[in-house]
Coordinates of C-alpha atoms (C1' of nucleotides) in Angstrom, one line a residue:
Chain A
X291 CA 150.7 -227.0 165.0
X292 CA 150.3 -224.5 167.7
X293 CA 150.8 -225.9 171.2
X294 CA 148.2 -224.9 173.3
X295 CA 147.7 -225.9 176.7
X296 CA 147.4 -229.9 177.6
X297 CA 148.8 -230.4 174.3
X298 CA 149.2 -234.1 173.7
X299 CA 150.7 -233.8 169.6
X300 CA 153.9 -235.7 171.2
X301 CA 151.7 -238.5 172.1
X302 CA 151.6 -239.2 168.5
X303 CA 153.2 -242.7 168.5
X304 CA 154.1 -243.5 171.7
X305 CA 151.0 -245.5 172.5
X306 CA 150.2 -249.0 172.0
X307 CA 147.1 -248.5 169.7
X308 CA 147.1 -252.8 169.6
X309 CA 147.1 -252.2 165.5
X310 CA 150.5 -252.2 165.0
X311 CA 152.5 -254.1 162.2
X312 CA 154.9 -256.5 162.5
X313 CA 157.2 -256.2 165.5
X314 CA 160.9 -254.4 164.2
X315 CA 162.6 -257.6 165.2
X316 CA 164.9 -255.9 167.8
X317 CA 167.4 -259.0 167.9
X318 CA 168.8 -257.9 164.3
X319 CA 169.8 -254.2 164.7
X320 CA 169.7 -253.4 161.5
X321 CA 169.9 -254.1 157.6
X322 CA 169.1 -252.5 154.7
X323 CA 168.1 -248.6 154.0
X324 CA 166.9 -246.9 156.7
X325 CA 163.3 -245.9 156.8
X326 CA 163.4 -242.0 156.1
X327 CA 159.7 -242.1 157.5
X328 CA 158.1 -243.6 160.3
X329 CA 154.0 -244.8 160.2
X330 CA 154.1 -241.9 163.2
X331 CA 155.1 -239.4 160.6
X332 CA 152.4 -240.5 158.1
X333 CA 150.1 -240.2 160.6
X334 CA 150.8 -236.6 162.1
X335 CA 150.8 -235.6 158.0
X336 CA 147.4 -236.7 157.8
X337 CA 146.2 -235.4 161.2
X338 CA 147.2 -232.0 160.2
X339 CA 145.0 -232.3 156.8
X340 CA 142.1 -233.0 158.6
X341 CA 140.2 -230.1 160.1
X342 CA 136.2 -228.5 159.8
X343 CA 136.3 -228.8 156.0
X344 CA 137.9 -231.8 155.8
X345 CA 137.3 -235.0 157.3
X346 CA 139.7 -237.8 157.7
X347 CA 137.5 -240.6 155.5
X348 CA 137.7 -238.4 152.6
X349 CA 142.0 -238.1 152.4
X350 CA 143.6 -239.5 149.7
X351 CA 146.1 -241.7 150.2
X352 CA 148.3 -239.4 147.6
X353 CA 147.1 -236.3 149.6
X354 CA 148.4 -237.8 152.4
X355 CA 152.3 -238.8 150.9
X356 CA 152.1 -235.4 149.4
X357 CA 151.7 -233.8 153.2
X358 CA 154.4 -235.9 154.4
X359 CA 156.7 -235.5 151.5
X360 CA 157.3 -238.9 150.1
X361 CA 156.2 -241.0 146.8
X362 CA 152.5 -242.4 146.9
X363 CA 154.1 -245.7 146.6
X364 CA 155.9 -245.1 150.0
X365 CA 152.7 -245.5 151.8
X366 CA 152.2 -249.2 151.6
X367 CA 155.5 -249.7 152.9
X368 CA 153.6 -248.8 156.2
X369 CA 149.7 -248.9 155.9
X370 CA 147.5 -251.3 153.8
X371 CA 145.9 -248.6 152.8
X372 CA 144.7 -244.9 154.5
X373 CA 141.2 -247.1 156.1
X374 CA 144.4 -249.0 158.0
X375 CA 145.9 -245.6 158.9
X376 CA 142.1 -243.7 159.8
X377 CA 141.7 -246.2 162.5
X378 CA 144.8 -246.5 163.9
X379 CA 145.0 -242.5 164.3
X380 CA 141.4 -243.1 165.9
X381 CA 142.6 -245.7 168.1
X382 CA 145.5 -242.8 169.5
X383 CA 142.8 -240.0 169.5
X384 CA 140.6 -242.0 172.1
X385 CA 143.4 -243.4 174.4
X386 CA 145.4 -239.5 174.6
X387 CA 141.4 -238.1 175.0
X388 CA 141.1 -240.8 178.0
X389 CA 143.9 -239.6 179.7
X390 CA 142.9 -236.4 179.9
X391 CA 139.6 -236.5 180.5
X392 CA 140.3 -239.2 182.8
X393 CA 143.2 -236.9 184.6
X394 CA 140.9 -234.0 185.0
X395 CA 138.0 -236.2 186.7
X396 CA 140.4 -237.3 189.2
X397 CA 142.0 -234.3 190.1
X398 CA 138.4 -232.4 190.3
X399 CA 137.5 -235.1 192.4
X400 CA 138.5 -233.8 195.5
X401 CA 137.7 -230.5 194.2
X402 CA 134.8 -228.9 192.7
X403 CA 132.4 -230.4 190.4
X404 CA 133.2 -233.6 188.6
X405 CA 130.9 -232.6 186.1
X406 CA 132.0 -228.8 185.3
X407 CA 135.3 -230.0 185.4
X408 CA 135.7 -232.9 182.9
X409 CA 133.3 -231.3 180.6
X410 CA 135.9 -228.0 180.7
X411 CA 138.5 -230.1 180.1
X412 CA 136.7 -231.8 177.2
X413 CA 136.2 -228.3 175.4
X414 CA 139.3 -226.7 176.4
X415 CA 140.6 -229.7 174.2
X416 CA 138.5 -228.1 171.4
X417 CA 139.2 -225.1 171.9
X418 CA 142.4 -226.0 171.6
X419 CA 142.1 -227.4 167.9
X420 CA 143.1 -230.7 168.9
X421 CA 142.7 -231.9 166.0
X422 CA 142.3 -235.9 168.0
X423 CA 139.0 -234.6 168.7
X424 CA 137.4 -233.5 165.0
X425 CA 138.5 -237.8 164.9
X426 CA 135.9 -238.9 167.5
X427 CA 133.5 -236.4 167.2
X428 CA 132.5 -235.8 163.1
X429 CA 133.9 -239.1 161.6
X430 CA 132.1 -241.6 163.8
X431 CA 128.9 -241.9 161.4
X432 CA 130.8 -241.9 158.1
X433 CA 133.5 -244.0 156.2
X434 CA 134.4 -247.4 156.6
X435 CA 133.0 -250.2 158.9
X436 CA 136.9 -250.9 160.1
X437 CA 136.3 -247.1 161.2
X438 CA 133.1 -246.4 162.6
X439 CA 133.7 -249.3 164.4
X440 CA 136.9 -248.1 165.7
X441 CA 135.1 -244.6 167.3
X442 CA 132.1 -246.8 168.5
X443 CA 134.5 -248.9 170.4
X444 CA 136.6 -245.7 171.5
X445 CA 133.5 -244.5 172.4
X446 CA 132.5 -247.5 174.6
X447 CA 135.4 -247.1 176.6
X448 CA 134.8 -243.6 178.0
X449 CA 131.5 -245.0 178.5
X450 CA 133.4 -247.7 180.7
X451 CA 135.7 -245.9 182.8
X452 CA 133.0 -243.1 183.1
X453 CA 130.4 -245.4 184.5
X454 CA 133.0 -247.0 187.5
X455 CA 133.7 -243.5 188.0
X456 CA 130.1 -242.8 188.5
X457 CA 129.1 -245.7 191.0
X458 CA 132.4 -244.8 192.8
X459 CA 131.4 -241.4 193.3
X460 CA 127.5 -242.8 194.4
X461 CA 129.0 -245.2 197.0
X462 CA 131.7 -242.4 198.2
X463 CA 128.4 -239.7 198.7
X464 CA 125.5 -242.0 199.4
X465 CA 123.8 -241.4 196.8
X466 CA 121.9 -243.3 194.4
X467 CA 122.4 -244.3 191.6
X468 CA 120.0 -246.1 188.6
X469 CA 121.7 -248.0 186.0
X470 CA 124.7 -246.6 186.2
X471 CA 125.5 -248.1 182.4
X472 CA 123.0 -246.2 180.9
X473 CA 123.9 -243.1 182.9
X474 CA 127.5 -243.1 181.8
X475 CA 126.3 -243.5 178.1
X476 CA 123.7 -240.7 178.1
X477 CA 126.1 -238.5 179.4
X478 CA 128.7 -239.5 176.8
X479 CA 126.5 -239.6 173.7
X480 CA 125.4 -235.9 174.7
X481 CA 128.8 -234.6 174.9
X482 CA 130.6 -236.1 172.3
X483 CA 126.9 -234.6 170.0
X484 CA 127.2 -231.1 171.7
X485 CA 131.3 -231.2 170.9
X486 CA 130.2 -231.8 167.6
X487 CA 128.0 -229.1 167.0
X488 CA 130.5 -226.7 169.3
X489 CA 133.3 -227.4 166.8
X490 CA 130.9 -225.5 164.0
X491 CA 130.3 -223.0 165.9
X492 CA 132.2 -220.0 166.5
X493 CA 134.8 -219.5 169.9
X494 CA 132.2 -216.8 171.7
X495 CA 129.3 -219.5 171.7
X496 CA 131.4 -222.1 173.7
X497 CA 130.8 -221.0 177.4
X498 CA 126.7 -221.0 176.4
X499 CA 127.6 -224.3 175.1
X500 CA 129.1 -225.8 178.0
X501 CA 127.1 -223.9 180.7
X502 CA 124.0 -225.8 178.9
X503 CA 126.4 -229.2 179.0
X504 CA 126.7 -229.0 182.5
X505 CA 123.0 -228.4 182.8
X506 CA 122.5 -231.6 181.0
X507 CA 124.5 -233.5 182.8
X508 CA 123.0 -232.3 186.0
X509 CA 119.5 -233.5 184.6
X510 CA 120.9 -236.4 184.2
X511 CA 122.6 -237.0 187.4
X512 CA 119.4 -235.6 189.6
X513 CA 117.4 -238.2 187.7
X514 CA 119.2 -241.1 188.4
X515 CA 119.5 -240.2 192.1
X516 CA 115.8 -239.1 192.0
X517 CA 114.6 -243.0 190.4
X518 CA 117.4 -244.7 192.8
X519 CA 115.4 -243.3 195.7
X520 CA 111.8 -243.6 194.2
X521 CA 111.6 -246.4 191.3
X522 CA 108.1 -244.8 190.0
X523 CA 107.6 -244.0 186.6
X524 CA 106.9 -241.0 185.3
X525 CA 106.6 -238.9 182.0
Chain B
X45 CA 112.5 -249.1 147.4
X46 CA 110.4 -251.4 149.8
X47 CA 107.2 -250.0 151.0
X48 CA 107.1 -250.4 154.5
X49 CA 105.3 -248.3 157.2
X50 CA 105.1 -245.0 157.1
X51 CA 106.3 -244.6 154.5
X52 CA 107.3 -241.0 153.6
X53 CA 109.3 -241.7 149.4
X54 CA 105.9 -240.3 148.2
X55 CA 106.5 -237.0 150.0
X56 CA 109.6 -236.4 147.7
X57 CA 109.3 -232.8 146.5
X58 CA 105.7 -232.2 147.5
X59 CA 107.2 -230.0 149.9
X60 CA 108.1 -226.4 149.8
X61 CA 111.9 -226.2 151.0
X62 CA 112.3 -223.0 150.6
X63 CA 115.6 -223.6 148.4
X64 CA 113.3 -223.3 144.9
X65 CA 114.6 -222.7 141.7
X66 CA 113.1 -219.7 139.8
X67 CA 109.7 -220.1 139.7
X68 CA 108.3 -222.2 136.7
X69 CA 106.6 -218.9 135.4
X70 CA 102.7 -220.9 135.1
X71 CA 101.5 -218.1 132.8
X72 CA 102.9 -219.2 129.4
X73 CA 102.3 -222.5 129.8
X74 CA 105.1 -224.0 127.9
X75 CA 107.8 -223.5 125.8
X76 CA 110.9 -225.4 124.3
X77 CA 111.6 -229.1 124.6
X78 CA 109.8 -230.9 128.0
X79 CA 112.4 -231.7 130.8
X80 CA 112.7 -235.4 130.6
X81 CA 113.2 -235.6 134.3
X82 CA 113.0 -233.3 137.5
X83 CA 114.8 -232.0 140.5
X84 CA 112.8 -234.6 142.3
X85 CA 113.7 -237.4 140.1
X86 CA 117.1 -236.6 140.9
X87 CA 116.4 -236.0 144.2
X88 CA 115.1 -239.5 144.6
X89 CA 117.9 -241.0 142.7
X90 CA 120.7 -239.7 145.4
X91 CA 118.4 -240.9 148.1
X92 CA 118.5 -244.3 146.3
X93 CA 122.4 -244.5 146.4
X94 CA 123.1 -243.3 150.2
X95 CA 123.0 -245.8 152.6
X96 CA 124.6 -247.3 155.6
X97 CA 128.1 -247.4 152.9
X98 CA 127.2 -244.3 151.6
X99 CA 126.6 -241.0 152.9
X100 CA 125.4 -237.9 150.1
X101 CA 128.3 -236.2 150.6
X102 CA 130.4 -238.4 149.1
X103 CA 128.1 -239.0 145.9
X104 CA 129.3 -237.5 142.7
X105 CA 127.4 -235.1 140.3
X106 CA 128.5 -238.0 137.4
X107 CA 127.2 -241.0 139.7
X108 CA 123.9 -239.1 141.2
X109 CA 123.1 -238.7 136.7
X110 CA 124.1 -242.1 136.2
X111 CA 121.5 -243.4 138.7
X112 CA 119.4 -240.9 137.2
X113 CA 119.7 -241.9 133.5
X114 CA 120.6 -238.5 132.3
X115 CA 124.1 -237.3 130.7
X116 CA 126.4 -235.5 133.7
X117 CA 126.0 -232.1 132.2
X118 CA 122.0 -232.2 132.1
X119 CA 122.6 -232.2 136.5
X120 CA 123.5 -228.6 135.9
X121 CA 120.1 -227.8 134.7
X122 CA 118.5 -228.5 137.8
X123 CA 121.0 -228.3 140.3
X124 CA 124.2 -225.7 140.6
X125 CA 126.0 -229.0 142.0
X126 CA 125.7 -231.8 144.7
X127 CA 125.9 -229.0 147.5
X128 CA 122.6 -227.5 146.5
X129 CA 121.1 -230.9 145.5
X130 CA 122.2 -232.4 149.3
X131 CA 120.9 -229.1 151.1
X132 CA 117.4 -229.6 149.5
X133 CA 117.3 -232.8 150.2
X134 CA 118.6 -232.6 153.8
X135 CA 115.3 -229.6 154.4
X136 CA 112.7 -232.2 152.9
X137 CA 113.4 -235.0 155.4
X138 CA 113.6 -232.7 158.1
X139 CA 110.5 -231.5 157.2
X140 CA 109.3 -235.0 156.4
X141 CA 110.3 -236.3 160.0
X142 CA 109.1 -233.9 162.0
X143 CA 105.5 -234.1 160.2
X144 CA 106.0 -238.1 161.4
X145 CA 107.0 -237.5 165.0
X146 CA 104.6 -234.7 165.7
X147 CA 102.1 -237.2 164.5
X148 CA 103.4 -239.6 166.6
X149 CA 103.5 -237.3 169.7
X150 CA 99.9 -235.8 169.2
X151 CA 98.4 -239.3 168.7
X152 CA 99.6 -240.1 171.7
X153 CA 99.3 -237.6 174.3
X154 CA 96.0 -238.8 175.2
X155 CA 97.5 -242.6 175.3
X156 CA 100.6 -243.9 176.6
X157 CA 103.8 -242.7 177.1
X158 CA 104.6 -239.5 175.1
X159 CA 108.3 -240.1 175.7
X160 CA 108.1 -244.2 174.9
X161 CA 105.8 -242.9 171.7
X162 CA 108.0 -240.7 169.9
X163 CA 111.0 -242.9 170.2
X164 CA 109.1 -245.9 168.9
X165 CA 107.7 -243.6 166.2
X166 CA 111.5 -242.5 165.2
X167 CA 112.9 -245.9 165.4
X168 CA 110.6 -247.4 163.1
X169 CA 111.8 -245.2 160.7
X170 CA 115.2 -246.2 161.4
X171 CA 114.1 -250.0 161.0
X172 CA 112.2 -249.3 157.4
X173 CA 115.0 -248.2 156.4
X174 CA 114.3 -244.8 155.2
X175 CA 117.1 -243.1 153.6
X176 CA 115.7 -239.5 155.2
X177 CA 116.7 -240.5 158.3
X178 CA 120.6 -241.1 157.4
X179 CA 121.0 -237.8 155.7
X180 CA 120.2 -236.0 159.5
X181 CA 121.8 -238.7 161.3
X182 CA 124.9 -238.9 160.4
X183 CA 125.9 -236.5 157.6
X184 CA 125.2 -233.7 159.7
X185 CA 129.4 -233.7 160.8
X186 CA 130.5 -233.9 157.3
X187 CA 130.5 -232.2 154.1
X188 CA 130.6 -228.4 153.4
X189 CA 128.7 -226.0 155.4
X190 CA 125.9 -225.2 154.0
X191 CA 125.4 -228.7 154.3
X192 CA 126.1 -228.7 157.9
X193 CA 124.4 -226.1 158.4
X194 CA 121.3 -227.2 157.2
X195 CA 121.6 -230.0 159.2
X196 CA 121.9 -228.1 162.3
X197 CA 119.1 -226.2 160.9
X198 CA 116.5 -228.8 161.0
X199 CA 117.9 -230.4 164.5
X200 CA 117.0 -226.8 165.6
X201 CA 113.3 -227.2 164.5
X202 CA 112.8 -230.6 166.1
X203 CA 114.3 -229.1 169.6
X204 CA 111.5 -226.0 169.3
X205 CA 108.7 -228.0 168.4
X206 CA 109.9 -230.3 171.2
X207 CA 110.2 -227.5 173.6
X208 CA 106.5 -226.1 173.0
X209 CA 105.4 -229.8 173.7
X210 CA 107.3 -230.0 176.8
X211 CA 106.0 -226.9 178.5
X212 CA 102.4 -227.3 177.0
X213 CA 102.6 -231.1 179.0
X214 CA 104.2 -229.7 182.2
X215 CA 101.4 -227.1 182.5
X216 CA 98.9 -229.7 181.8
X217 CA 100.0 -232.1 184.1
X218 CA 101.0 -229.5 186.6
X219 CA 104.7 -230.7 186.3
X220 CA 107.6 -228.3 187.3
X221 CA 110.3 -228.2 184.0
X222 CA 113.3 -226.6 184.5
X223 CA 114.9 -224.3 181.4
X224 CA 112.6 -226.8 178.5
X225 CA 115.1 -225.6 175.9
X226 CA 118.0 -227.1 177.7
X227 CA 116.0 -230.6 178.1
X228 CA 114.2 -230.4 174.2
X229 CA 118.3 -230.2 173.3
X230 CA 119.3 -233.2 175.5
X231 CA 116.4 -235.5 174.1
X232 CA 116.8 -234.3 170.2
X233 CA 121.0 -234.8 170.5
X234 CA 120.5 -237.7 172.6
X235 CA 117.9 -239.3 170.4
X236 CA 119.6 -238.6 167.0
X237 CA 123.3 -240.1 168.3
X238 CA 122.0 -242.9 169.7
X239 CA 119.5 -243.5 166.6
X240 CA 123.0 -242.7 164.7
X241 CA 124.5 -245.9 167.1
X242 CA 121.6 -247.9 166.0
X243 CA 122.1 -247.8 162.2
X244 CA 125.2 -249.3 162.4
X245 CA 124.1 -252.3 164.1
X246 CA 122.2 -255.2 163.6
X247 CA 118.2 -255.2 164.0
X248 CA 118.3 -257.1 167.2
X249 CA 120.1 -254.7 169.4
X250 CA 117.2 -252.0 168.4
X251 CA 115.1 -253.1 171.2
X252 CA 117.9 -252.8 173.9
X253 CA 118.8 -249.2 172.6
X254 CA 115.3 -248.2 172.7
X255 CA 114.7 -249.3 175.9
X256 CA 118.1 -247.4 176.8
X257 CA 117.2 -244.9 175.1
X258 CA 113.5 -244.6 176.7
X259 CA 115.3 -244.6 179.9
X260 CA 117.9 -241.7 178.9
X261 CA 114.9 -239.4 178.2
X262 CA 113.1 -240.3 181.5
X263 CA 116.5 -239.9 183.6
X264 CA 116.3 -236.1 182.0
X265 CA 112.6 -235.4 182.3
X266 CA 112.7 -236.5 185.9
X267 CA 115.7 -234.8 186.5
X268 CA 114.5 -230.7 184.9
X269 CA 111.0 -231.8 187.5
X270 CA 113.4 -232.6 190.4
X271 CA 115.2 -229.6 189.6
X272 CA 112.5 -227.3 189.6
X273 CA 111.1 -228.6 192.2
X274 CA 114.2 -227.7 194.0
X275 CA 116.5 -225.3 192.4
X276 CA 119.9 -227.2 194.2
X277 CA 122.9 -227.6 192.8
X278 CA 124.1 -231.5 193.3
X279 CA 127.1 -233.9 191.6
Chain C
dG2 C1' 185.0 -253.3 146.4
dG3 C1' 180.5 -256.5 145.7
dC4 C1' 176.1 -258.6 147.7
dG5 C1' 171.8 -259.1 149.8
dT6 C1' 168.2 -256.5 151.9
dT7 C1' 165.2 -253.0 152.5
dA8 C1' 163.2 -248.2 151.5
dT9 C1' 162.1 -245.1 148.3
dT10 C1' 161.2 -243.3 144.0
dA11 C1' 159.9 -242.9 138.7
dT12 C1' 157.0 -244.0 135.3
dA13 C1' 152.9 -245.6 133.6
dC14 C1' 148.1 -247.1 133.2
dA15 C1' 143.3 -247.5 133.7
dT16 C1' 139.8 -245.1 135.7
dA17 C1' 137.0 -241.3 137.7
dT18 C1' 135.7 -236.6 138.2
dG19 C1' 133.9 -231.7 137.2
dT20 C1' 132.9 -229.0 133.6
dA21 C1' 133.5 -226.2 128.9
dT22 C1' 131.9 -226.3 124.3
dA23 C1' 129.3 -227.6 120.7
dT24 C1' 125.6 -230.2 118.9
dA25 C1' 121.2 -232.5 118.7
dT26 C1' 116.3 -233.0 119.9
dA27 C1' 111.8 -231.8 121.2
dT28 C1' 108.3 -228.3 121.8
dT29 C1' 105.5 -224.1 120.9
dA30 C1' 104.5 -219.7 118.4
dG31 C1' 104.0 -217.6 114.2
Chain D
dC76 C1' 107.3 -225.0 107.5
dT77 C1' 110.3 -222.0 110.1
dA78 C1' 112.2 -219.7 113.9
dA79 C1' 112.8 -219.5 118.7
dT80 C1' 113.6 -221.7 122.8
dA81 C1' 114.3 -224.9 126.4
dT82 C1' 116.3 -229.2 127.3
dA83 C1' 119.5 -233.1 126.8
dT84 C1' 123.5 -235.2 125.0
dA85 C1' 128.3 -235.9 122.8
dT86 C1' 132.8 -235.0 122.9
dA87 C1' 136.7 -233.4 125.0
dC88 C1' 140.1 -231.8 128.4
dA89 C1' 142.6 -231.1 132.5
dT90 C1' 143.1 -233.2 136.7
dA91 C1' 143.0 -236.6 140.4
dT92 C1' 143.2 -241.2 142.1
dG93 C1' 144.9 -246.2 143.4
dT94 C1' 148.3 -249.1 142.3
dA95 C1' 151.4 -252.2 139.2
dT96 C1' 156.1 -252.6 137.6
dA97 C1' 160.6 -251.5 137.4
dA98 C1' 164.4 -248.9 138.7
dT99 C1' 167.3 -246.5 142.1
dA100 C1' 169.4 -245.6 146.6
dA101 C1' 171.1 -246.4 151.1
dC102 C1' 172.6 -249.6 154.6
dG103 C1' 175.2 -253.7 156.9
dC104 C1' 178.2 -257.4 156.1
dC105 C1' 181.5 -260.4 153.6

DNA sequence: GGCGTTATTATACATATGTATATATATTAG
DNA sequence: CTAATATATATACATATGTATAATAACGCC
């Protein structure tokens, strides 16, 4: 409800999640009732229940109609059922997160450090009570299959873009890098774990939070370089 | 129910969780009808219904006494509700684990790979199939608080008791670590998210997300030695 | 106006839940 | 045996859920 900075709440619908129904059928214009509720609406209802007591795999598909004022029934007019609904929100929650994470590591590029700056802009999201992220953080490892699948492959895809971004960057500095794939995903694992446990916590343990993110990360990075340049093996 | 290695079901209530009822008052002996069954008994019978479909804190008091073979209202006399019954449960396989992977780690510091150990040592408790290891995998983003919390809770003790190993090998082997606490919370949240990945996926992808994972937690122990080694900043 | 079409609602039903109250059962002390 | 006591169950109630069926309402078109 409040619109905090980088707020993406009028995303809600305009992408392409891929799991939509069947197309309107633009040709005919029109015929019969109008819909006085869109699968968009439905959706931001059940967004806004969810929130650090209440996670998205436990809403009722009456709770749900209640929050967007219309009969139970009216639901099936536009979801099979609230699993359909769940992973379609999920599906928006990781493509609006991409975007900005994916904005912020471009425009730090030039700047200062990747890192600091796309995990800031991760928990600034947070902060921000993006309610997207409670989705991919806390509902990955419960509810349906059809759902944590959805996160997992959400989650695959920041893996993705994060690991090009990482050789890109290795080329563009000369430095190593040592298997990049398994970089990318340490780095996302241990972010999307520490948002997690952030979002239980209160606001004034956030910076210690990141600060010890960033370290992390850095670990991480200085590894890689550090077996790119000396494949030993060590423990 | 099956039997297989290491297994830990015999451990169920023989440990002190510190959540105890009142004590049993041992000094008059007995008196009124015998309890037909025991907070462990009931303990057990939730652990029997989780599962990879099936996390505790969507169990209900009616369905945990169903499985239990005792009428709903007798749950009360062990138990103020599911809450108290999860929390317990969720200290005892903490506890449980850690006794497992500090065994694990000990036995091999004179031997192999303490890093390569300990992950093999949790993951075969992922593959038996041990219920323990769900509840702190992946119920620790759900559910009330003081579930949550005692999840977080026992995450905590693995990172200290992985700390105090980390520095105790780095002064044996005369290896620099940079800020342990930092690096014993990488490896415990990288460890439990990817194990968390792992439950949801068939058997034969284990290996390649040990080996991954092996290689995540030598990237960071490579990367706190190169770092203080040389305390520069790099991206 | 009426008609087809679609969206929405009303009502209802079987089922599940947490728990309050009362009752039954087993056990020991006297 | 009886009384006391701890335990377990039976019954019941208010409430919630998913959904089936039928009715109602709005819209475009003839």
């Amino acid at each position: 409800m409040t619109s905090t900075p980088k707020d993406v709440s009028h995303l809600v619908g305009t992408l392409d999640t891929g799991t939509d129904q069947p197309p309107p059928d633009r040709a005919r214009p029109h015929v019969g009732r109008r819909a006085v509720i869109s699968r968009e609406d439905l959706m931001a209802a059940a967004l806004q229940l969810v929130g650090p007591h209440r996670s998205i795999s436990t809403l009722s598909l009456r709770e749900i109609a209640r929050a967007a004022g219309i009969a139970p029934n009216s639901f099936y007019r536009h979801f099979r059922d609230v699993d359909e609904l769940a992973v379609t929100l999920i599906n928006q929650a990781g493509e609006a997160l991409r975007q900005i994470i994916g904005e912020a590591r471009t425009r730090a590029v030039a700047e200062r450090s990747v890192v600091q700056s796309s995990i800031e802009a991760f928990m600034e999201q947070l902060r921000a009570d993006q309610k997207y992220l409670h989705l991919l953080l806390r509902e990955g490892t419960v509810g349906s299959d059809a759902f944590k699948g959805a996160v997992e492959r959400q989650l695959c895809f920041f893996e993705e873009e994060l690991c090009t971004d990482l050789q890109r960057l290795a080329v563009q500095r000369d430095t190593g890098i040592y298997r990049p794939e398994v970089v990318s995903r340490a780095i996302t694992r241990l972010v999307f774990a520490m948002g997690a446990k952030a979002m239980d916590q209160p606001e004034e343990a956030h910076p210690e939070i990141i600060e010890q993110l960033v370290t992390m990360v850095r670990m991480i990075i200085i590894g890689t370089q550090t077996m790119a340049a000396r494949p030993a093996r060590d423990d």
